[in-house]
XYZ file of C-alpha atoms in Angstrom:
598
model
C 84.694 9.833 -65.109
C 81.940 8.480 -67.300
C 81.943 4.761 -68.110
C 79.832 5.141 -71.246
C 80.535 7.092 -74.406
C 78.990 10.590 -74.174
C 77.368 11.978 -77.298
C 77.476 8.557 -79.049
C 75.364 9.553 -82.069
C 76.914 10.155 -85.498
C 78.026 13.806 -85.506
C 77.198 14.568 -89.151
C 74.037 12.904 -90.544
C 74.613 14.537 -93.946
C 77.702 12.394 -94.544
C 77.338 9.026 -92.861
C 79.272 5.878 -93.595
C 78.706 2.594 -91.824
C 82.332 2.072 -90.865
C 83.116 4.686 -88.217
C 84.146 4.758 -84.564
C 83.263 7.321 -81.919
C 86.306 8.359 -79.846
C 84.443 10.343 -77.205
C 84.944 9.346 -73.592
C 87.958 9.234 -71.321
C 91.214 10.745 -72.586
C 94.378 11.499 -70.656
C 94.884 15.224 -70.137
C 97.537 17.785 -69.203
C 97.630 21.553 -68.810
C 100.466 23.381 -70.551
C 100.461 26.853 -69.011
C 103.929 27.622 -70.368
C 103.215 26.246 -73.863
C 106.347 24.174 -73.520
C 104.951 20.684 -74.085
C 106.112 20.527 -77.697
C 109.712 21.235 -76.617
C 109.370 18.581 -73.929
C 108.233 15.934 -76.424
C 104.778 15.435 -74.939
C 103.562 14.462 -78.398
C 105.717 11.323 -78.153
C 104.364 10.178 -74.784
C 102.575 6.825 -74.681
C 100.980 4.966 -71.807
C 104.189 2.964 -71.550
C 106.180 6.091 -70.637
C 107.485 5.760 -67.090
C 106.284 7.672 -64.028
C 102.693 7.505 -65.262
C 100.186 8.864 -62.757
C 96.617 8.498 -63.970
C 93.066 8.452 -62.619
C 93.311 11.660 -60.611
C 92.307 15.238 -61.272
C 93.717 16.535 -57.998
C 96.798 18.699 -57.537
C 96.735 20.269 -60.993
C 100.197 21.785 -60.667
C 101.854 18.730 -59.116
C 104.879 17.391 -61.017
C 104.621 20.199 -63.584
C 108.378 20.114 -64.198
C 108.208 16.785 -66.032
C 111.389 15.647 -67.723
C 111.132 14.513 -71.388
C 111.019 10.871 -70.303
C 108.166 11.413 -67.882
C 104.453 11.241 -68.510
C 102.709 14.621 -68.037
C 99.214 13.175 -68.498
C 98.352 12.943 -64.831
C 94.678 13.789 -65.289
C 91.735 12.483 -67.251
C 89.055 14.358 -69.158
C 85.744 13.351 -70.679
C 85.705 14.295 -74.356
C 83.917 16.136 -76.007
C 83.444 18.461 -73.026
C 85.876 21.349 -72.600
C 88.092 21.445 -69.482
C 86.201 24.492 -68.181
C 82.987 22.456 -67.925
C 81.830 20.267 -65.054
C 80.967 17.453 -67.476
C 84.619 17.216 -68.485
C 85.585 16.166 -64.977
C 88.093 19.054 -64.821
C 86.096 22.246 -64.226
C 89.075 24.624 -64.418
C 87.714 28.060 -65.394
C 90.755 30.335 -65.410
C 92.497 31.060 -68.722
C 94.070 27.996 -70.334
C 96.752 29.055 -72.815
C 97.368 25.455 -73.920
C 96.496 21.878 -73.071
C 97.134 18.331 -74.290
C 94.998 15.233 -74.826
C 96.150 11.643 -75.249
C 94.539 8.256 -75.704
C 95.350 4.878 -77.168
C 93.197 3.005 -79.673
C 93.399 -0.510 -81.060
C 93.111 -0.906 -84.824
C 92.492 -4.216 -86.566
C 94.417 -5.575 -89.535
C 91.373 -4.959 -91.720
C 90.965 -1.345 -90.555
C 94.538 -0.387 -91.421
C 93.990 -1.517 -95.024
C 91.429 1.288 -95.368
C 91.849 5.014 -95.810
C 91.443 6.324 -92.264
C 90.255 9.851 -91.438
C 90.543 11.235 -87.916
C 87.700 13.774 -87.521
C 87.244 16.611 -85.046
C 83.904 18.400 -84.762
C 85.676 21.461 -83.337
C 88.780 22.346 -81.316
C 89.199 25.836 -79.883
C 91.417 27.422 -81.174
C 94.674 26.227 -82.776
C 95.575 22.571 -82.635
C 98.194 20.109 -83.796
C 97.451 16.391 -83.913
C 99.972 13.578 -83.563
C 99.538 9.870 -84.229
C 102.228 7.536 -82.969
C 104.524 10.523 -82.449
C 104.080 11.857 -85.996
C 102.398 15.180 -86.694
C 99.462 14.588 -89.052
C 98.419 18.231 -89.364
C 97.362 21.492 -87.788
C 94.117 23.443 -87.793
C 93.290 27.035 -86.886
C 89.770 28.021 -85.913
C 87.584 27.124 -82.961
C 84.325 26.293 -84.754
C 84.876 24.546 -88.090
C 85.065 20.767 -88.419
C 88.155 19.147 -89.920
C 89.930 15.832 -90.387
C 93.364 14.395 -91.059
C 94.199 11.347 -93.138
C 96.230 9.166 -90.762
C 96.556 6.140 -93.063
C 100.340 6.399 -93.423
C 101.133 6.567 -89.700
C 98.724 4.011 -88.233
C 99.307 0.308 -87.815
C 97.503 -2.777 -86.574
C 97.385 -2.993 -82.802
C 97.951 -0.163 -80.333
C 98.100 3.428 -81.670
C 98.537 6.649 -79.667
C 96.676 9.840 -80.546
C 97.869 13.116 -79.013
C 96.173 16.498 -79.484
C 97.752 19.832 -78.609
C 95.332 22.780 -78.291
C 96.276 26.435 -77.899
C 93.860 29.241 -77.051
C 95.046 32.876 -76.861
C 91.992 35.068 -76.289
C 93.491 38.355 -75.136
C 95.125 39.767 -78.274
C 92.046 40.381 -80.513
C 93.446 38.017 -83.111
C 90.925 35.208 -82.983
C 87.122 35.005 -83.024
C 85.852 34.094 -79.550
C 82.168 35.003 -79.688
C 80.564 35.275 -76.255
C 83.523 33.796 -74.368
C 84.647 36.232 -71.697
C 88.044 37.866 -72.182
C 88.028 38.751 -68.479
C 88.482 36.338 -65.595
C 84.840 36.581 -64.613
C 81.849 36.289 -66.888
C 80.149 39.640 -67.197
C 77.431 41.385 -69.213
C 76.714 39.219 -72.238
C 80.040 37.342 -72.118
C 80.202 33.942 -70.505
C 82.501 31.076 -69.466
C 85.263 30.229 -71.913
C 85.791 27.032 -73.925
C 89.259 25.651 -74.661
C 90.308 22.635 -76.695
C 88.086 19.799 -77.898
C 84.381 20.601 -77.592
C 82.740 18.465 -80.258
C 82.852 14.774 -81.103
C 86.087 13.085 -82.182
C 85.709 10.091 -84.473
C 87.473 7.755 -86.890
C 86.119 6.979 -90.341
C 87.326 4.069 -92.459
C 86.714 4.365 -96.194
C 88.070 3.060 -99.506
C 90.815 4.971 -101.367
C 88.266 6.122 -103.946
C 85.580 8.002 -102.046
C 83.249 10.991 -102.075
C 84.763 14.148 -100.605
C 82.078 16.859 -100.837
C 78.435 17.272 -101.843
C 76.349 20.333 -102.633
C 72.587 20.219 -103.232
C 70.691 22.661 -105.469
C 66.898 22.156 -105.284
C 64.533 23.111 -108.091
C 61.053 23.125 -106.589
C 59.246 24.242 -109.760
C 60.423 21.176 -111.682
C 60.681 18.803 -108.723
C 64.392 18.167 -109.225
C 67.565 18.104 -107.196
C 70.931 18.935 -108.761
C 73.982 17.641 -106.918
C 77.590 18.747 -107.234
C 79.907 15.912 -106.231
C 83.668 16.039 -105.737
C 85.472 12.744 -105.302
C 88.869 11.374 -104.467
C 89.560 9.409 -107.652
C 87.574 8.526 -110.771
C 84.899 5.906 -111.322
C 81.164 5.250 -111.479
C 78.851 7.266 -109.233
C 75.211 6.512 -108.504
C 72.750 8.529 -106.415
C 69.315 7.232 -105.376
C 66.764 9.404 -103.564
C 64.043 8.137 -101.224
C 61.154 9.670 -99.303
C 60.011 7.746 -96.236
C 61.499 4.583 -97.747
C 59.894 4.989 -101.186
C 62.254 5.414 -104.127
C 61.920 8.862 -105.709
C 64.532 8.727 -108.482
C 68.180 8.145 -109.296
C 71.032 9.322 -111.491
C 74.385 7.895 -112.568
C 77.607 9.475 -113.786
C 81.031 8.170 -114.789
C 83.869 10.410 -113.610
C 87.141 10.554 -115.500
C 88.262 13.330 -113.171
C 87.022 14.076 -109.678
C 83.969 16.329 -110.166
C 80.505 15.925 -111.648
C 76.939 17.266 -111.553
C 74.010 14.897 -111.120
C 70.332 15.740 -111.549
C 67.508 13.626 -110.173
C 63.906 14.140 -111.252
C 61.820 13.338 -108.186
C 58.694 11.203 -108.563
C 56.900 13.222 -105.876
C 57.485 16.733 -104.604
C 57.532 17.139 -100.822
C 58.490 20.691 -99.920
C 60.530 21.642 -96.869
C 58.313 24.128 -95.020
C 57.885 25.746 -91.627
C 57.214 23.049 -89.074
C 57.602 20.281 -91.659
C 61.111 19.218 -92.620
C 60.008 16.495 -95.094
C 63.574 15.410 -95.734
C 64.564 13.134 -98.599
C 67.139 10.435 -97.895
C 69.782 9.802 -100.538
C 72.314 7.008 -100.986
C 75.508 7.530 -102.973
C 77.579 4.656 -104.299
C 80.989 5.512 -105.720
C 82.945 2.398 -106.562
C 83.266 0.727 -103.107
C 82.248 3.841 -101.155
C 78.667 4.011 -99.832
C 77.534 7.297 -98.313
C 74.176 8.127 -96.704
C 72.888 11.704 -96.805
C 69.704 13.765 -96.996
C 68.337 16.981 -98.473
C 65.352 19.285 -98.183
C 63.438 20.571 -101.189
C 63.081 24.301 -100.637
C 64.077 27.664 -102.077
C 64.519 31.028 -100.326
C 64.591 34.511 -101.814
C 64.019 38.158 -101.026
C 61.354 39.985 -103.044
C 61.059 43.673 -102.271
C 60.646 43.854 -98.512
C 59.439 40.251 -98.231
C 61.234 37.033 -97.342
C 60.006 34.188 -99.523
C 60.063 30.510 -98.637
C 59.074 28.428 -101.665
C 57.595 31.554 -103.241
C 55.408 32.469 -100.237
C 55.947 35.453 -97.980
C 56.872 34.153 -94.519
C 57.463 36.263 -91.426
C 60.589 35.220 -89.541
C 59.580 34.908 -85.881
C 63.014 34.076 -84.543
C 64.691 34.055 -81.162
C 68.320 34.527 -80.146
C 69.936 31.202 -79.247
C 73.390 31.430 -77.655
C 74.172 27.696 -77.605
C 75.373 27.541 -73.978
C 74.657 24.835 -71.398
C 75.199 24.958 -67.612
C 77.192 21.727 -67.370
C 78.698 21.529 -70.869
C 79.160 25.250 -71.681
C 79.584 25.136 -75.501
C 78.625 21.450 -75.690
C 75.133 20.070 -75.213
C 75.151 17.214 -72.668
C 73.137 15.011 -75.040
C 71.515 14.895 -78.435
C 68.163 15.254 -76.681
C 69.304 18.604 -75.268
C 69.879 19.878 -78.806
C 66.377 18.876 -79.852
C 64.887 20.273 -76.657
C 66.077 23.821 -77.378
C 64.206 23.761 -80.685
C 61.112 22.418 -78.962
C 61.299 25.162 -76.307
C 61.440 27.786 -79.026
C 58.516 26.322 -80.971
C 56.477 26.171 -77.759
C 56.804 29.971 -77.512
C 55.544 30.473 -81.057
C 58.898 31.128 -82.728
C 59.627 29.523 -86.077
C 63.397 29.873 -86.045
C 66.494 31.289 -84.391
C 69.593 33.372 -84.845
C 72.380 31.012 -83.829
C 74.247 33.787 -82.155
C 78.008 34.490 -82.061
C 78.771 30.807 -82.441
C 78.871 28.305 -85.291
C 76.599 25.549 -83.973
C 77.428 21.881 -84.427
C 76.160 19.913 -87.429
C 73.948 17.752 -85.264
C 71.930 20.752 -84.071
C 71.447 21.900 -87.659
C 70.233 18.408 -88.535
C 67.481 18.706 -85.933
C 66.569 22.134 -87.328
C 66.319 20.541 -90.776
C 64.007 17.831 -89.473
C 61.799 20.313 -87.610
C 61.337 22.823 -90.441
C 63.006 25.427 -88.232
C 64.540 28.567 -89.806
C 68.010 29.629 -88.700
C 70.649 32.216 -89.516
C 74.078 30.670 -89.891
C 76.533 32.851 -87.982
C 80.137 32.930 -86.855
C 81.731 34.080 -83.593
C 83.409 37.268 -84.795
C 83.676 39.038 -81.419
C 87.256 39.123 -80.230
C 88.552 39.926 -83.704
C 90.068 43.363 -84.371
C 88.651 44.387 -87.746
C 90.731 47.556 -87.799
C 93.752 45.375 -88.620
C 94.112 43.957 -92.125
C 95.405 40.633 -90.816
C 91.970 39.993 -89.267
C 90.875 38.567 -92.595
C 93.366 35.713 -92.204
C 91.955 34.837 -88.786
C 88.373 34.813 -90.020
C 87.884 34.098 -93.706
C 89.545 30.641 -94.015
C 87.441 29.227 -91.189
C 84.287 30.914 -92.467
C 84.866 29.223 -95.840
C 85.185 25.869 -94.067
C 81.853 26.477 -92.331
C 80.157 27.485 -95.578
C 81.315 24.208 -97.100
C 80.233 22.175 -94.073
C 76.798 23.763 -93.649
C 75.762 24.638 -97.211
C 73.322 21.719 -97.543
C 71.224 22.436 -94.451
C 67.788 23.581 -95.654
C 67.141 25.174 -92.251
C 69.800 27.828 -92.900
C 68.003 30.611 -94.745
C 70.485 33.467 -94.197
C 74.243 33.749 -93.800
C 75.390 36.235 -91.178
C 79.177 35.993 -90.825
C 79.486 38.893 -88.374
C 77.539 40.576 -85.602
C 77.962 44.136 -84.274
C 81.434 44.911 -85.574
C 82.393 47.499 -82.964
C 85.471 49.697 -83.053
C 88.532 48.559 -81.053
C 90.309 51.137 -78.893
C 88.934 53.945 -81.049
C 90.045 52.314 -84.314
C 87.267 51.864 -86.865
C 86.683 48.657 -88.751
C 88.254 48.310 -92.198
C 85.157 48.214 -94.372
C 87.000 46.383 -97.142
C 87.334 43.341 -94.848
C 83.572 43.205 -94.318
C 83.037 43.700 -98.050
C 85.468 40.896 -98.907
C 83.709 38.500 -96.542
C 80.339 39.394 -98.067
C 81.525 38.822 -101.650
C 83.326 35.596 -100.760
C 80.143 34.281 -99.158
C 78.015 35.324 -102.124
C 80.419 33.727 -104.595
C 80.295 30.414 -102.724
C 76.541 30.519 -102.148
C 74.362 32.688 -104.407
C 71.206 30.891 -103.201
C 70.832 32.590 -99.798
C 70.625 36.246 -98.679
C 73.591 37.545 -96.678
C 73.754 39.980 -93.776
C 77.307 41.325 -93.757
C 77.395 42.371 -90.096
C 74.196 42.215 -88.097
C 73.210 45.494 -86.456
C 76.362 47.489 -87.238
C 78.285 48.560 -89.174
C 76.814 47.564 -92.546
C 78.971 47.891 -95.656
C 77.334 45.770 -98.365
C 74.374 43.574 -97.480
C 71.302 41.846 -98.919
C 69.294 42.584 -95.771
C 69.403 45.718 -93.645
C 68.895 44.697 -90.046
C 68.999 46.705 -86.841
C 69.206 45.954 -83.127
C 66.873 48.030 -80.992
C 66.616 47.426 -77.243
C 64.222 50.241 -76.478
C 62.037 49.057 -73.582
C 59.138 51.488 -74.045
C 56.671 50.186 -76.669
C 55.458 53.735 -77.463
C 58.970 55.005 -78.181
C 59.785 51.751 -79.961
C 56.844 52.358 -82.295
C 58.105 55.870 -83.022
C 61.394 54.373 -84.216
C 59.584 52.606 -87.038
C 56.417 54.545 -87.743
C 56.724 57.990 -86.204
C 58.571 61.282 -86.409
C 61.958 59.911 -85.321
C 62.682 58.294 -88.681
C 66.202 58.784 -90.018
C 68.031 57.475 -93.055
C 65.034 57.453 -95.372
C 62.429 54.990 -94.191
C 63.828 53.710 -90.890
C 65.288 55.140 -87.711
C 68.856 54.020 -87.101
C 70.946 54.855 -84.041
C 74.087 54.246 -86.139
C 73.080 56.509 -89.034
C 76.401 58.354 -88.888
C 78.259 55.138 -89.693
C 75.886 53.243 -91.966
C 73.267 54.204 -94.493
C 70.018 52.437 -95.305
C 69.389 52.052 -99.033
C 65.750 52.489 -99.934
C 64.113 49.243 -100.952
C 66.425 46.886 -99.049
C 64.629 44.135 -97.107
C 64.479 45.098 -93.448
C 64.208 43.296 -90.127
C 64.893 43.900 -86.442
C 67.276 41.079 -85.628
C 67.622 41.898 -81.912
C 65.025 43.466 -79.644
C 63.470 42.959 -76.243
C 66.025 41.507 -73.860
C 63.562 42.095 -71.035
C 65.229 41.245 -67.741
C 63.357 38.950 -65.365
C 64.948 37.322 -62.346
C 63.056 38.462 -59.241
C 64.776 35.927 -56.955
C 68.221 37.483 -57.417
C 69.683 40.841 -56.532
C 69.547 43.296 -59.461
C 73.343 43.619 -59.585
C 73.600 39.862 -60.204
C 71.102 39.866 -63.058
C 72.168 41.518 -66.298
C 69.692 42.553 -68.985
C 68.483 45.523 -71.004
C 66.830 48.491 -69.297
C 64.819 48.344 -66.115
C 63.184 45.043 -65.235
C 59.374 44.913 -65.066
C 58.004 44.798 -61.543
C 55.222 42.294 -62.221
C 54.472 39.465 -64.622
C 51.629 41.539 -66.067
C 54.035 44.386 -66.794
C 56.438 41.928 -68.453
C 53.794 40.609 -70.862
C 52.475 44.098 -71.602
C 55.977 45.163 -72.619
C 56.593 41.990 -74.613
C 53.312 42.329 -76.485
C 53.762 46.041 -77.094
C 57.229 45.642 -78.616
C 56.343 42.572 -80.671
C 53.103 43.992 -82.072
C 54.989 46.956 -83.540
C 57.078 44.595 -85.657
C 54.305 42.214 -86.632
C 52.107 45.072 -87.808
C 54.725 46.874 -89.893
C 54.156 46.613 -93.645
C 57.866 46.588 -94.506
C 59.436 44.461 -91.754
C 59.796 40.766 -92.680
C 61.047 39.404 -89.380
C 62.245 39.835 -85.817
C 64.606 38.137 -83.401
C 63.790 38.350 -79.698
C 66.623 38.380 -77.161
C 66.643 35.637 -75.911
C 65.440 32.039 -75.540
C 67.042 31.237 -72.177
C 69.233 32.900 -69.559
C 72.972 32.364 -69.810
C 74.851 32.675 -66.530
C 74.457 36.301 -65.348
C 72.399 37.384 -68.361
C 68.812 37.049 -67.170
C 66.703 38.147 -70.128
C 65.652 34.707 -71.332
C 62.118 33.385 -71.599
C 63.459 30.274 -69.861
C 65.960 29.984 -67.021
C 69.449 28.682 -67.816
C 68.362 25.158 -66.825
C 65.581 25.523 -69.452
C 62.742 25.710 -66.943
C 60.054 28.181 -68.081
C 59.752 31.522 -66.312
C 56.166 32.052 -67.405
C 53.276 30.314 -69.109
C 54.856 29.964 -72.561
C 51.434 29.685 -74.187
C 51.112 33.457 -73.679
C 54.238 34.037 -75.789
C 52.870 31.714 -78.451
C 49.615 33.668 -78.625
C 51.512 36.923 -79.140
C 54.085 35.602 -81.592
C 51.599 33.635 -83.677
C 49.520 36.642 -84.665
C 49.349 37.187 -88.408
C 52.072 39.535 -89.620
C 51.070 42.295 -91.998
C 53.746 41.439 -94.582
C 53.161 37.676 -94.821
C 50.781 35.792 -97.110
């Protein structure tokens, strides 16, 4: 077990208060294969409960028939790493229907006079949280962040936190993304994640405090409008800075709990590709002091073009799965998050599709700082869209993510779903996809939305396709030759979806060229036949990419993928992030001027 706190950095730089405490590190842990722990009062267990056996992760099934007065927490786990990961200290990779976490914390007399929020970056999938034996709330959804106000159940001195997590992946009733629903990883599905997989922390704040913020930049006038929702009424002040220099401020007196502020900025520093140029902003609301930031940028679609601050920009993006060999869903360190962006930029990409996973806030912060474009996605695979109840398993969490991630300037497109395939011959209910699109648009009219990337489109601002053709000559025919279908563009799914002339168009998955010459072909999954030589690989890569860069109506591409993940070997880097090739060659190809951009 680790003796230092893993992932010690603040998990959400957009909403930072000085008085917070990171709860990552060693927690007590128990499997609950029968989902019977609640009946057996595990939520009431403290470290004083008799028959305690700690500091061992051996003999997982030993003493599993614990009586209610016994302590089931015979193992320890390193949070925030999931029990499937090696970094957790558990490394159990079979299905885990349920598990429990427990730890004790000491609170001071001063801390318990504050409003105390217990935050979770993410827990997969359903969880219930107990403090001192009292349930403080439940949450459903494996990707959204959430918190519970524990002020009424905490006290000075020793307090016990218990977390119950349940994860049922086999019934097509919860989004799982690329987590394998089979025992083994296979194809483009990988090792599962159960329970806590992002930072857990306490936040101490005054009763009157800021709850939510939304930024609305106006680059033409050099202004930022801010929607603020508070807990309580009072005086609110916001002061903006750029590299320590004051840029402007605004004040409002709230008689209710909502207001709009507008700050005229002394200098305009635009958020652009490769240059985040973030403004810092300090909010003071009565006794509450909150540190945040924003980027001054606007995005729009104009005809076939994607505009960033009014300029046509070609999206040279890469598929990023967000998996790590030792942490699975969780990056081992903050530096690992930054490194993935740096690896992408080194290949000449200017952004990424954050694929089949809602990435953590800290990663998005680094994208903001780097001027790195991303599509904000959700992990819809595993959800049966032929059933009407699917909307209840998707939409509430998606709304939480929209609220959490709205202010990230790096997010330039919302893409709630990816490849919404039929389930056992049952077609998707298009009205579910349409509802998700309109809900997203109502919450955020400032960004374009892709309803379901690749297939099957219902209503969308961008028409994107996935094309894994490996022959550059045939690939070119799909976009410029005699094989055109559906008006202007070839579409292998033309019987199920229809391109509307004039819609912006991009190829949001292509390539996937397999390269792993040191392994047997059956152990290396990818698209099509693997090239036999490095020269053949680059000829194919260049041939496919040039087709898209030279097309007058395509505004962007997304190459599959940045790095290998387990058995999927079509990355430009290996799973450990070592380069397969001279990445400068990719940069030379990707950095060519695109026909559609300014």
